Structures are given as structure tokens and as C-alpha cells.
Amino acid sequence: MRGTITSTKAKKPIGANQNMDVEKIFHMTGGTGDNSYARNSSYQKKVSDMVKHITMEALEEVYLALTPKSLGIADLGCSSGPNSLSIIKYIVEAVEAASCKIMIPAPEFRVYLNDLPTNDFNSVFKSLPDFYRDLSKERSDGLPLLFIAGYPGSFYGRLFPNDCLHFVHSSYSLHWLSKVPPALYDEQGKPINKGTVCISESSPPLVSQAYYEQFQEDFSLFLRSRSEEVATGGRMVLIMLGRIGPNHVDRGNSFYWELFSRSLAILASQGEIEKEDIDSYDVHFYAPSKDEMEAEIRGEGSFELDRLEMFETERELYKVSENYGREVAMTVRAVQESMLSNHFGEGILDALFEIYGRMVDEEMLKEEINPITFVLVLRKL
């Protein structure tokens, strides 16, 4: 029997989410506990592995074209789990193999791990000894010249000096906007997207427009900022959630947020949270279409889109398919916990994600939910 939920937060006024400072609050759940991102990011890792051939092809192209003696690499949205260091290991090994092919010494590697300031960088740094040990296995010539640093800050703005990067990798980060779109609130600060946390069938047209305009502003700023930092001929590989066509509501990424809204509504019907608190909670998430991404890339003008691939990521990517709903719930919790705790209080989390996992399983019995993932390869002009 579930006990009563005790909120740890004072009641928030309507419109409170409008002023939530994403840069100060949003982060994946740190550490290595049961709810941590480190323990609940296998889905992201499997997608990254699935498209690794695309990432490595782009890396080899830029390295063979430029052959820098010091290779600048950035992982934007590195988070606090093992996924970022895993891709760094692949990068080092691929570049060393390419160097061997053309019979030149391997370069030194400058690796910049970036995420928001509240990210648990300490857990990344604590894992470095094991990372170096793993990298040195079966090597007779010692470790490569590898320099790893943390760079806290929003990638919606400048992070690095001019022309210091040759390769940028970002996995499952760019669908997160810099902020909740301000236009989701009217002139009195009251929410216009009531009863749901993202774009849904019940949302007025102004909601999808507000999200789209925020995406345009953010993605253009991202490209403009990287255009200063990436050397001519450099590459970016961006892995992000998206949608197939112009309809913002589908049975993919948007449907997961629909189920999330329904789960919050159940808690409200039980008297555990206030309906007004749901009305004033919106996720800073946007799943762009192929056309929307291409339009911003063309409009900004600093990068050429070399490749764009779309994948339907199915339930088999979760490690235990019979516990699919729970796997999805734990993944979403590791990502959303910081924002939810700030708005609703920590006391609702266990019950919320128990409901959410159950609802995901019930829906999957009716029809598959297949979120869309895009992989983009951009070349600096």
C-alpha cells in the first residue's frame, strides 16, 4: 500500500515555471545511485553505439583532411555517466588507427567535457583513473597524450576560444532548449498550456509556435557560437530526438510527454499535487523535424550539412524488454528529477514514476511507441 506523499516544497504561484532558471537547476541525476543517470542511461548508450559508424567516419574525415598535431574535441552535454568517456575512447582509438594508416605520429588529444554548471562533473573525474587504465590495456607504448578538462556552461553561447576545435560531439542534448519558452505564459504570467507539460493535442496553436520559435533562437545561437570555435573543415556530429513531419503530436517523443502529463493528472486527482502546479510546469524540450533543422543550418550559414540520418529507436534498445515501462520511467526520472523536485518537491517522485511506468506498459500493449532520433554531420565552411 502506497503511503501519503509529503511535499517538501511550499506551494508555488501560477506561472512559477516561467521564471525557472534552467541553467542553474537542470542536470541529470548525479552519482551512481539507483536513480542516477549513470545507472539509467543505457538507452542513450545503445543509440550512440548504433550510430557509432557515422561518428567515426566523420572523425576520420576531418582528421585525415587536417592532420592537426593537437586535436581539439568537445563533447557537449557530457552529463555524469560513463557514456561520454566511452565515446572519447572510441575517438582516440580511431584517430590512432588513422594515423597508423598514413604513417604519421598520432596527435595529442585535447578533450573538453561540457555540461551545465550543476552537472556532477566530480563523478566524471573520479572515473578517469579507470578510464586511463582501460585505455592503456594491451598497449606497449603507454597512454596517448590525452588532456581532459571540464567546461561548465550552456552551449547556447560561446564556450571555447576561436578555432580551437576540430571535432564536436553532442548526444541527446540539443532537444533540450535553453529555457521554457516565455510565450507559454500570457501578459499576466498565467500559463496558456494548461493540463499538459509539453505540446499535446489539447494545446492551443500558440504553444507549438512558442516552442518552435525558442528552438529557432537556440539552435541558431548554437551554430553561430560553434562557428567561432570550430576550425575550418572541422566536423560536428549531433544526435538528437526529433519528429518525422510537420505534426508536433505523434506516437513518438511527444506521446511520452503526453503519458507524463496523464501521470501528473492522476496524482492531482488523488490530491497529492495541485492542478495549478501542473498547469505551470512545462518541459524545455522540443523535437524538431528534418526540415526545421535544415532551415536553421542554411539560415545561419557557417556549416554544410554533410549527412542526416533518421532512426526509429524501438523498445529492444532497453536492456530488459519485459520491464520496458520501468526502464523508460527510470530513464526519464534520471533526466527530469532536478526540475520536478524544484517545482513539485521530491516527495512525489516515487509515486509519479511508478504510475508513469505502468502507463507506458499499458500503451505499449495497444501500439508501439517509436521515438525518432536524428544524426547530423555538419562541416565547418
Tab-separated table of C-alpha atoms in Angstrom:
chain	number	residue	atom	x	y	z
A	1	MET	CA	0.000	0.000	0.000
A	2	ARG	CA	1.392	3.374	-1.029
A	3	GLY	CA	1.883	5.864	1.756
A	4	THR	CA	0.869	9.508	1.698
A	5	ILE	CA	3.145	11.772	-0.294
A	6	THR	CA	4.668	14.559	1.733
A	7	SER	CA	5.649	17.592	-0.312
A	8	THR	CA	8.953	19.219	0.590
A	9	LYS	CA	8.159	22.441	-1.237
A	10	ALA	CA	5.997	25.423	-0.467
A	11	LYS	CA	3.088	25.985	-2.869
A	12	LYS	CA	4.216	27.833	-5.976
A	13	PRO	CA	2.228	30.639	-7.572
A	14	ILE	CA	0.762	30.156	-11.036
A	15	GLY	CA	3.397	30.960	-13.645
A	16	ALA	CA	6.308	29.976	-11.403
A	17	ASN	CA	7.784	27.679	-14.076
A	18	GLN	CA	8.077	30.645	-16.413
A	19	ASN	CA	10.928	32.051	-14.349
A	20	MET	CA	12.697	28.753	-13.647
A	21	ASP	CA	16.407	29.211	-14.362
A	22	VAL	CA	17.214	26.117	-16.397
A	23	GLU	CA	20.960	26.773	-16.343
A	24	LYS	CA	21.016	26.752	-12.524
A	25	ILE	CA	18.564	23.892	-11.931
A	26	PHE	CA	18.609	21.403	-14.800
A	27	HIS	CA	21.008	18.476	-14.611
A	28	MET	CA	20.965	14.721	-14.939
A	29	THR	CA	20.757	12.961	-11.577
A	30	GLY	CA	24.355	12.638	-10.419
A	31	GLY	CA	26.269	9.993	-8.515
A	32	THR	CA	25.935	6.252	-9.029
A	33	GLY	CA	22.759	5.513	-7.068
A	34	ASP	CA	19.684	3.629	-8.278
A	35	ASN	CA	18.117	6.780	-9.743
A	36	SER	CA	21.317	8.236	-11.211
A	37	TYR	CA	21.886	8.987	-14.871
A	38	ALA	CA	24.984	6.781	-14.692
A	39	ARG	CA	22.712	3.805	-13.877
A	40	ASN	CA	19.842	4.786	-16.187
A	41	SER	CA	21.362	5.900	-19.487
A	42	SER	CA	21.816	2.560	-21.259
A	43	TYR	CA	19.274	3.628	-23.887
A	44	GLN	CA	21.367	6.665	-24.830
A	45	LYS	CA	24.496	4.495	-24.896
A	46	LYS	CA	22.915	1.927	-27.204
A	47	VAL	CA	21.758	4.598	-29.644
A	48	SER	CA	25.242	6.138	-29.585
A	49	ASP	CA	26.729	2.708	-30.322
A	50	MET	CA	24.168	2.121	-33.076
A	51	VAL	CA	25.312	5.259	-34.932
A	52	LYS	CA	28.990	4.970	-33.976
A	53	HIS	CA	29.980	4.207	-37.582
A	54	ILE	CA	28.644	7.620	-38.622
A	55	THR	CA	30.525	9.363	-35.808
A	56	MET	CA	33.785	7.584	-36.585
A	57	GLU	CA	33.528	8.217	-40.343
A	58	ALA	CA	33.124	11.954	-39.714
A	59	LEU	CA	36.022	11.912	-37.264
A	60	GLU	CA	38.335	10.100	-39.682
A	61	GLU	CA	37.391	12.502	-42.499
A	62	VAL	CA	38.290	15.588	-40.501
A	63	TYR	CA	41.483	14.088	-39.111
A	64	LEU	CA	42.803	12.920	-42.487
A	65	ALA	CA	41.860	16.242	-44.083
A	66	LEU	CA	43.517	18.441	-41.456
A	67	THR	CA	46.056	16.131	-39.710
A	68	PRO	CA	46.449	18.505	-36.735
A	69	LYS	CA	49.242	17.827	-34.277
A	70	SER	CA	46.878	18.788	-31.468
A	71	LEU	CA	43.309	17.558	-31.992
A	72	GLY	CA	40.605	19.588	-30.226
A	73	ILE	CA	37.491	17.599	-29.283
A	74	ALA	CA	34.392	18.738	-27.390
A	75	ASP	CA	31.580	16.612	-26.008
A	76	LEU	CA	28.647	18.955	-25.422
A	77	GLY	CA	26.156	17.712	-22.849
A	78	CYS	CA	28.552	15.131	-21.426
A	79	SER	CA	26.434	14.504	-18.300
A	80	SER	CA	27.791	12.439	-15.413
A	81	GLY	CA	27.633	8.818	-16.539
A	82	PRO	CA	30.086	6.613	-18.443
A	83	ASN	CA	28.736	7.397	-21.921
A	84	SER	CA	30.928	10.433	-22.610
A	85	LEU	CA	34.210	8.716	-21.741
A	86	SER	CA	33.137	5.726	-23.797
A	87	ILE	CA	32.866	7.839	-26.944
A	88	ILE	CA	36.193	9.542	-26.123
A	89	LYS	CA	37.834	6.115	-26.025
A	90	TYR	CA	36.424	5.287	-29.467
A	91	ILE	CA	37.669	8.630	-30.798
A	92	VAL	CA	41.221	8.123	-29.523
A	93	GLU	CA	41.420	4.601	-30.929
A	94	ALA	CA	40.002	5.647	-34.321
A	95	VAL	CA	42.432	8.553	-34.705
A	96	GLU	CA	45.385	6.387	-33.713
A	97	ALA	CA	44.330	3.804	-36.314
A	98	ALA	CA	44.027	6.532	-38.973
A	99	SER	CA	47.485	7.873	-38.043
A	100	CYS	CA	48.939	4.418	-38.440
A	101	LYS	CA	47.397	4.096	-41.921
A	102	ILE	CA	49.075	7.230	-43.202
A	103	MET	CA	52.226	6.576	-41.155
A	104	ILE	CA	52.367	9.761	-39.112
A	105	PRO	CA	52.559	10.115	-35.313
A	106	ALA	CA	49.212	10.245	-33.537
A	107	PRO	CA	48.269	13.748	-32.346
A	108	GLU	CA	47.802	14.890	-28.807
A	109	PHE	CA	44.149	14.956	-27.773
A	110	ARG	CA	42.552	18.000	-26.117
A	111	VAL	CA	39.177	16.853	-24.803
A	112	TYR	CA	36.661	19.332	-23.415
A	113	LEU	CA	33.727	17.870	-21.491
A	114	ASN	CA	30.875	20.354	-21.322
A	115	ASP	CA	27.586	20.482	-19.468
A	116	LEU	CA	25.631	22.918	-17.330
A	117	PRO	CA	27.322	24.128	-14.115
A	118	THR	CA	25.150	21.935	-11.870
A	119	ASN	CA	26.293	18.766	-13.663
A	120	ASP	CA	28.051	16.202	-11.470
A	121	PHE	CA	31.490	16.684	-13.017
A	122	ASN	CA	33.103	15.136	-9.921
A	123	SER	CA	31.744	11.698	-10.786
A	124	VAL	CA	33.270	12.029	-14.270
A	125	PHE	CA	36.649	12.995	-12.857
A	126	LYS	CA	36.515	10.157	-10.306
A	127	SER	CA	36.110	7.674	-13.146
A	128	LEU	CA	39.192	8.930	-15.023
A	129	PRO	CA	41.710	6.541	-13.378
A	130	ASP	CA	39.650	3.546	-14.538
A	131	PHE	CA	39.271	5.160	-17.967
A	132	TYR	CA	43.029	5.615	-18.358
A	133	ARG	CA	43.640	2.073	-17.089
A	134	ASP	CA	41.208	0.671	-19.638
A	135	LEU	CA	42.760	2.734	-22.424
A	136	SER	CA	46.244	1.501	-21.582
A	137	LYS	CA	45.341	-2.202	-21.807
A	138	GLU	CA	47.256	-4.126	-24.488
A	139	ARG	CA	49.429	-1.082	-25.193
A	140	SER	CA	53.173	-1.355	-25.244
A	141	ASP	CA	53.818	2.339	-25.888
A	142	GLY	CA	51.928	3.808	-22.920
A	143	LEU	CA	48.979	6.160	-22.947
A	144	PRO	CA	48.388	8.686	-25.727
A	145	LEU	CA	48.886	12.365	-24.962
A	146	LEU	CA	45.368	12.944	-23.691
A	147	PHE	CA	44.294	16.076	-21.821
A	148	ILE	CA	40.746	16.058	-20.419
A	149	ALA	CA	39.067	19.116	-18.885
A	150	GLY	CA	35.583	20.055	-17.713
A	151	TYR	CA	33.943	23.130	-19.246
A	152	PRO	CA	30.767	24.092	-17.348
A	153	GLY	CA	28.323	26.384	-19.127
A	154	SER	CA	25.438	26.468	-21.589
A	155	PHE	CA	26.275	25.527	-25.162
A	156	TYR	CA	23.732	28.138	-26.212
A	157	GLY	CA	26.562	30.661	-26.273
A	158	ARG	CA	30.369	30.757	-26.524
A	159	LEU	CA	32.347	28.204	-24.539
A	160	PHE	CA	35.796	27.919	-26.158
A	161	PRO	CA	38.449	30.110	-27.808
A	162	ASN	CA	38.364	30.766	-31.552
A	163	ASP	CA	39.276	27.894	-33.903
A	164	CYS	CA	40.341	25.544	-31.095
A	165	LEU	CA	38.062	22.622	-32.009
A	166	HIS	CA	38.281	20.108	-34.830
A	167	PHE	CA	35.528	17.724	-33.765
A	168	VAL	CA	32.343	18.315	-31.756
A	169	HIS	CA	30.136	15.510	-30.467
A	170	SER	CA	26.777	16.015	-28.787
A	171	SER	CA	24.445	13.152	-27.928
A	172	TYR	CA	20.863	13.581	-26.687
A	173	SER	CA	21.357	17.182	-25.613
A	174	LEU	CA	20.166	19.602	-28.294
A	175	HIS	CA	16.476	18.761	-27.939
A	176	TRP	CA	16.732	20.500	-24.549
A	177	LEU	CA	16.027	24.198	-25.011
A	178	SER	CA	17.839	26.969	-23.160
A	179	LYS	CA	14.641	27.794	-21.263
A	180	VAL	CA	10.919	27.205	-21.090
A	181	PRO	CA	9.503	29.351	-23.921
A	182	PRO	CA	8.322	32.636	-22.339
A	183	ALA	CA	5.349	32.780	-24.733
A	184	LEU	CA	3.768	29.852	-22.855
A	185	TYR	CA	2.575	32.497	-20.384
A	186	ASP	CA	0.286	35.427	-21.108
A	187	GLU	CA	0.847	39.057	-20.167
A	188	GLN	CA	-0.407	38.383	-16.644
A	189	GLY	CA	2.043	35.483	-16.249
A	190	LYS	CA	-0.683	32.842	-16.419
A	191	PRO	CA	0.004	29.595	-18.309
A	192	ILE	CA	-1.690	29.015	-21.645
A	193	ASN	CA	-0.721	25.311	-21.899
A	194	LYS	CA	-2.902	24.014	-19.093
A	195	GLY	CA	-3.063	20.382	-18.050
A	196	THR	CA	-0.037	19.251	-20.041
A	197	VAL	CA	3.739	19.674	-19.781
A	198	CYS	CA	4.617	19.946	-23.470
A	199	ILE	CA	2.949	20.185	-26.886
A	200	SER	CA	-0.168	17.991	-26.952
A	201	GLU	CA	-3.452	17.645	-28.833
A	202	SER	CA	-5.122	19.828	-26.207
A	203	SER	CA	-2.542	22.627	-26.568
A	204	PRO	CA	-3.631	25.854	-28.290
A	205	PRO	CA	-1.734	26.649	-31.532
A	206	LEU	CA	0.295	29.326	-29.747
A	207	VAL	CA	2.045	26.593	-27.731
A	208	SER	CA	3.665	24.793	-30.676
A	209	GLN	CA	4.586	28.179	-32.146
A	210	ALA	CA	6.245	29.238	-28.865
A	211	TYR	CA	8.301	26.040	-28.731
A	212	TYR	CA	9.301	26.305	-32.383
A	213	GLU	CA	10.432	29.916	-32.047
A	214	GLN	CA	12.513	29.036	-28.980
A	215	PHE	CA	14.116	26.179	-30.924
A	216	GLN	CA	14.911	28.539	-33.820
A	217	GLU	CA	16.554	31.030	-31.470
A	218	ASP	CA	18.520	28.370	-29.583
A	219	PHE	CA	19.692	26.220	-32.488
A	220	SER	CA	20.792	29.251	-34.490
A	221	LEU	CA	22.741	30.540	-31.481
A	222	PHE	CA	24.317	27.108	-31.009
A	223	LEU	CA	25.506	27.054	-34.616
A	224	ARG	CA	26.721	30.658	-34.505
A	225	SER	CA	28.704	30.010	-31.308
A	226	ARG	CA	30.313	26.844	-32.666
A	227	SER	CA	31.168	28.606	-35.927
A	228	GLU	CA	33.656	30.733	-33.972
A	229	GLU	CA	35.128	27.790	-32.084
A	230	VAL	CA	35.397	25.100	-34.792
A	231	ALA	CA	38.281	25.387	-37.260
A	232	THR	CA	37.537	25.498	-40.987
A	233	GLY	CA	36.908	21.942	-42.175
A	234	GLY	CA	36.023	20.739	-38.673
A	235	ARG	CA	33.044	18.447	-38.099
A	236	MET	CA	30.134	18.248	-35.678
A	237	VAL	CA	28.125	15.081	-35.028
A	238	LEU	CA	24.803	15.889	-33.357
A	239	ILE	CA	22.486	13.137	-32.073
A	240	MET	CA	19.076	14.412	-31.006
A	241	LEU	CA	15.447	13.456	-30.658
A	242	GLY	CA	13.048	14.703	-33.303
A	243	ARG	CA	9.862	14.004	-35.232
A	244	ILE	CA	9.040	12.765	-38.732
A	245	GLY	CA	6.931	15.552	-40.202
A	246	PRO	CA	5.165	18.858	-39.541
A	247	ASN	CA	2.722	17.454	-36.982
A	248	HIS	CA	4.033	18.180	-33.488
A	249	VAL	CA	1.915	15.426	-31.932
A	250	ASP	CA	2.750	11.823	-32.843
A	251	ARG	CA	3.208	8.429	-31.253
A	252	GLY	CA	6.867	9.059	-30.625
A	253	ASN	CA	8.634	11.540	-28.372
A	254	SER	CA	5.565	13.743	-27.880
A	255	PHE	CA	3.497	10.759	-26.763
A	256	TYR	CA	5.889	10.034	-23.900
A	257	TRP	CA	5.249	13.574	-22.642
A	258	GLU	CA	1.507	13.036	-23.053
A	259	LEU	CA	1.753	9.997	-20.776
A	260	PHE	CA	3.829	12.043	-18.359
A	261	SER	CA	1.098	14.691	-18.206
A	262	ARG	CA	-1.529	11.998	-17.583
A	263	SER	CA	0.589	10.603	-14.742
A	264	LEU	CA	0.736	14.021	-13.073
A	265	ALA	CA	-3.029	14.360	-13.552
A	266	ILE	CA	-3.565	11.094	-11.665
A	267	LEU	CA	-1.551	12.452	-8.727
A	268	ALA	CA	-3.670	15.613	-8.829
A	269	SER	CA	-6.882	13.557	-8.819
A	270	GLN	CA	-5.585	11.801	-5.706
A	271	GLY	CA	-4.993	15.163	-4.037
A	272	GLU	CA	-1.225	14.679	-3.908
A	273	ILE	CA	-0.420	17.762	-6.009
A	274	GLU	CA	-2.351	20.832	-7.122
A	275	LYS	CA	-3.776	21.022	-10.640
A	276	GLU	CA	-2.465	24.600	-10.865
A	277	ASP	CA	1.063	23.297	-10.298
A	278	ILE	CA	0.701	21.045	-13.344
A	279	ASP	CA	-0.588	23.987	-15.385
A	280	SER	CA	2.518	25.971	-14.504
A	281	TYR	CA	5.003	23.178	-15.244
A	282	ASP	CA	6.373	22.929	-18.780
A	283	VAL	CA	9.381	20.960	-20.001
A	284	HIS	CA	12.030	22.822	-22.006
A	285	PHE	CA	12.002	20.116	-24.685
A	286	TYR	CA	11.473	20.362	-28.436
A	287	ALA	CA	11.628	17.568	-31.032
A	288	PRO	CA	12.428	19.320	-34.341
A	289	SER	CA	11.650	17.972	-37.793
A	290	LYS	CA	14.224	17.420	-40.528
A	291	ASP	CA	13.002	20.498	-42.396
A	292	GLU	CA	13.252	22.698	-39.297
A	293	MET	CA	16.835	21.681	-38.599
A	294	GLU	CA	17.885	22.102	-42.221
A	295	ALA	CA	16.300	25.561	-42.373
A	296	GLU	CA	18.305	26.802	-39.358
A	297	ILE	CA	21.558	25.330	-40.715
A	298	ARG	CA	21.029	27.044	-44.073
A	299	GLY	CA	19.974	30.292	-42.442
A	300	GLU	CA	22.975	30.502	-40.108
A	301	GLY	CA	25.288	29.634	-42.975
A	302	SER	CA	28.519	28.578	-41.222
A	303	PHE	CA	28.128	24.820	-41.659
A	304	GLU	CA	27.365	22.462	-44.522
A	305	LEU	CA	25.074	19.541	-43.695
A	306	ASP	CA	27.096	16.562	-44.929
A	307	ARG	CA	24.760	13.866	-43.656
A	308	LEU	CA	21.400	13.468	-41.940
A	309	GLU	CA	20.071	10.080	-40.852
A	310	MET	CA	16.802	9.277	-39.106
A	311	PHE	CA	16.276	6.254	-36.855
A	312	GLU	CA	13.194	4.848	-35.172
A	313	THR	CA	14.530	3.718	-31.806
A	314	GLU	CA	12.497	0.780	-30.597
A	315	ARG	CA	11.979	-0.939	-27.274
A	316	GLU	CA	14.709	-3.520	-27.934
A	317	LEU	CA	17.250	-0.806	-27.104
A	318	TYR	CA	16.215	-1.106	-23.473
A	319	LYS	CA	18.147	-3.800	-21.683
A	320	VAL	CA	15.148	-5.669	-20.191
A	321	SER	CA	12.235	-5.503	-22.607
A	322	GLU	CA	9.745	-7.203	-20.252
A	323	ASN	CA	10.276	-4.295	-17.839
A	324	TYR	CA	10.022	-1.724	-20.605
A	325	GLY	CA	7.766	0.710	-18.746
A	326	ARG	CA	10.005	0.747	-15.694
A	327	GLU	CA	13.101	1.199	-17.879
A	328	VAL	CA	11.525	4.198	-19.619
A	329	ALA	CA	10.378	5.660	-16.296
A	330	MET	CA	13.835	5.354	-14.739
A	331	THR	CA	15.445	6.954	-17.799
A	332	VAL	CA	13.027	9.903	-17.720
A	333	ARG	CA	13.430	10.249	-13.946
A	334	ALA	CA	17.227	10.488	-14.231
A	335	VAL	CA	16.751	13.341	-16.707
A	336	GLN	CA	13.798	15.216	-15.164
A	337	GLU	CA	14.321	14.717	-11.431
A	338	SER	CA	16.095	18.033	-10.845
A	339	MET	CA	13.335	20.076	-12.486
A	340	LEU	CA	10.472	18.121	-10.917
A	341	SER	CA	11.956	18.350	-7.425
A	342	ASN	CA	12.351	22.085	-7.786
A	343	HIS	CA	8.735	22.567	-8.863
A	344	PHE	CA	6.740	19.867	-7.043
A	345	GLY	CA	9.092	18.664	-4.323
A	346	GLU	CA	10.915	15.341	-4.036
A	347	GLY	CA	8.029	13.639	-2.257
A	348	ILE	CA	6.054	12.882	-5.413
A	349	LEU	CA	8.809	11.239	-7.441
A	350	ASP	CA	8.448	7.570	-6.479
A	351	ALA	CA	4.677	7.551	-6.956
A	352	LEU	CA	4.840	9.600	-10.164
A	353	PHE	CA	7.273	7.307	-11.932
A	354	GLU	CA	5.528	4.174	-10.703
A	355	ILE	CA	2.363	5.469	-12.393
A	356	TYR	CA	4.279	6.583	-15.474
A	357	GLY	CA	5.990	3.227	-15.984
A	358	ARG	CA	2.685	1.418	-15.662
A	359	MET	CA	1.033	3.741	-18.212
A	360	VAL	CA	3.865	3.195	-20.699
A	361	ASP	CA	3.421	-0.586	-20.432
A	362	GLU	CA	-0.349	-0.296	-20.899
A	363	GLU	CA	0.073	1.805	-24.023
A	364	MET	CA	2.708	-0.497	-25.486
A	365	LEU	CA	0.198	-3.362	-25.314
A	366	LYS	CA	-2.071	-1.307	-27.580
A	367	GLU	CA	0.512	0.012	-30.059
A	368	GLU	CA	4.267	0.546	-30.270
A	369	ILE	CA	5.756	3.906	-29.281
A	370	ASN	CA	8.718	4.654	-31.527
A	371	PRO	CA	10.640	7.855	-30.796
A	372	ILE	CA	12.641	9.361	-33.647
A	373	THR	CA	16.365	10.080	-33.386
A	374	PHE	CA	18.299	12.203	-35.883
A	375	VAL	CA	22.043	12.066	-36.503
A	376	LEU	CA	23.510	15.118	-38.237
A	377	VAL	CA	27.060	15.544	-39.550
A	378	LEU	CA	27.997	19.178	-40.163
A	379	ARG	CA	31.179	20.520	-41.741
A	380	LYS	CA	32.534	23.990	-40.925
A	381	LEU	CA	32.823	26.103	-44.061
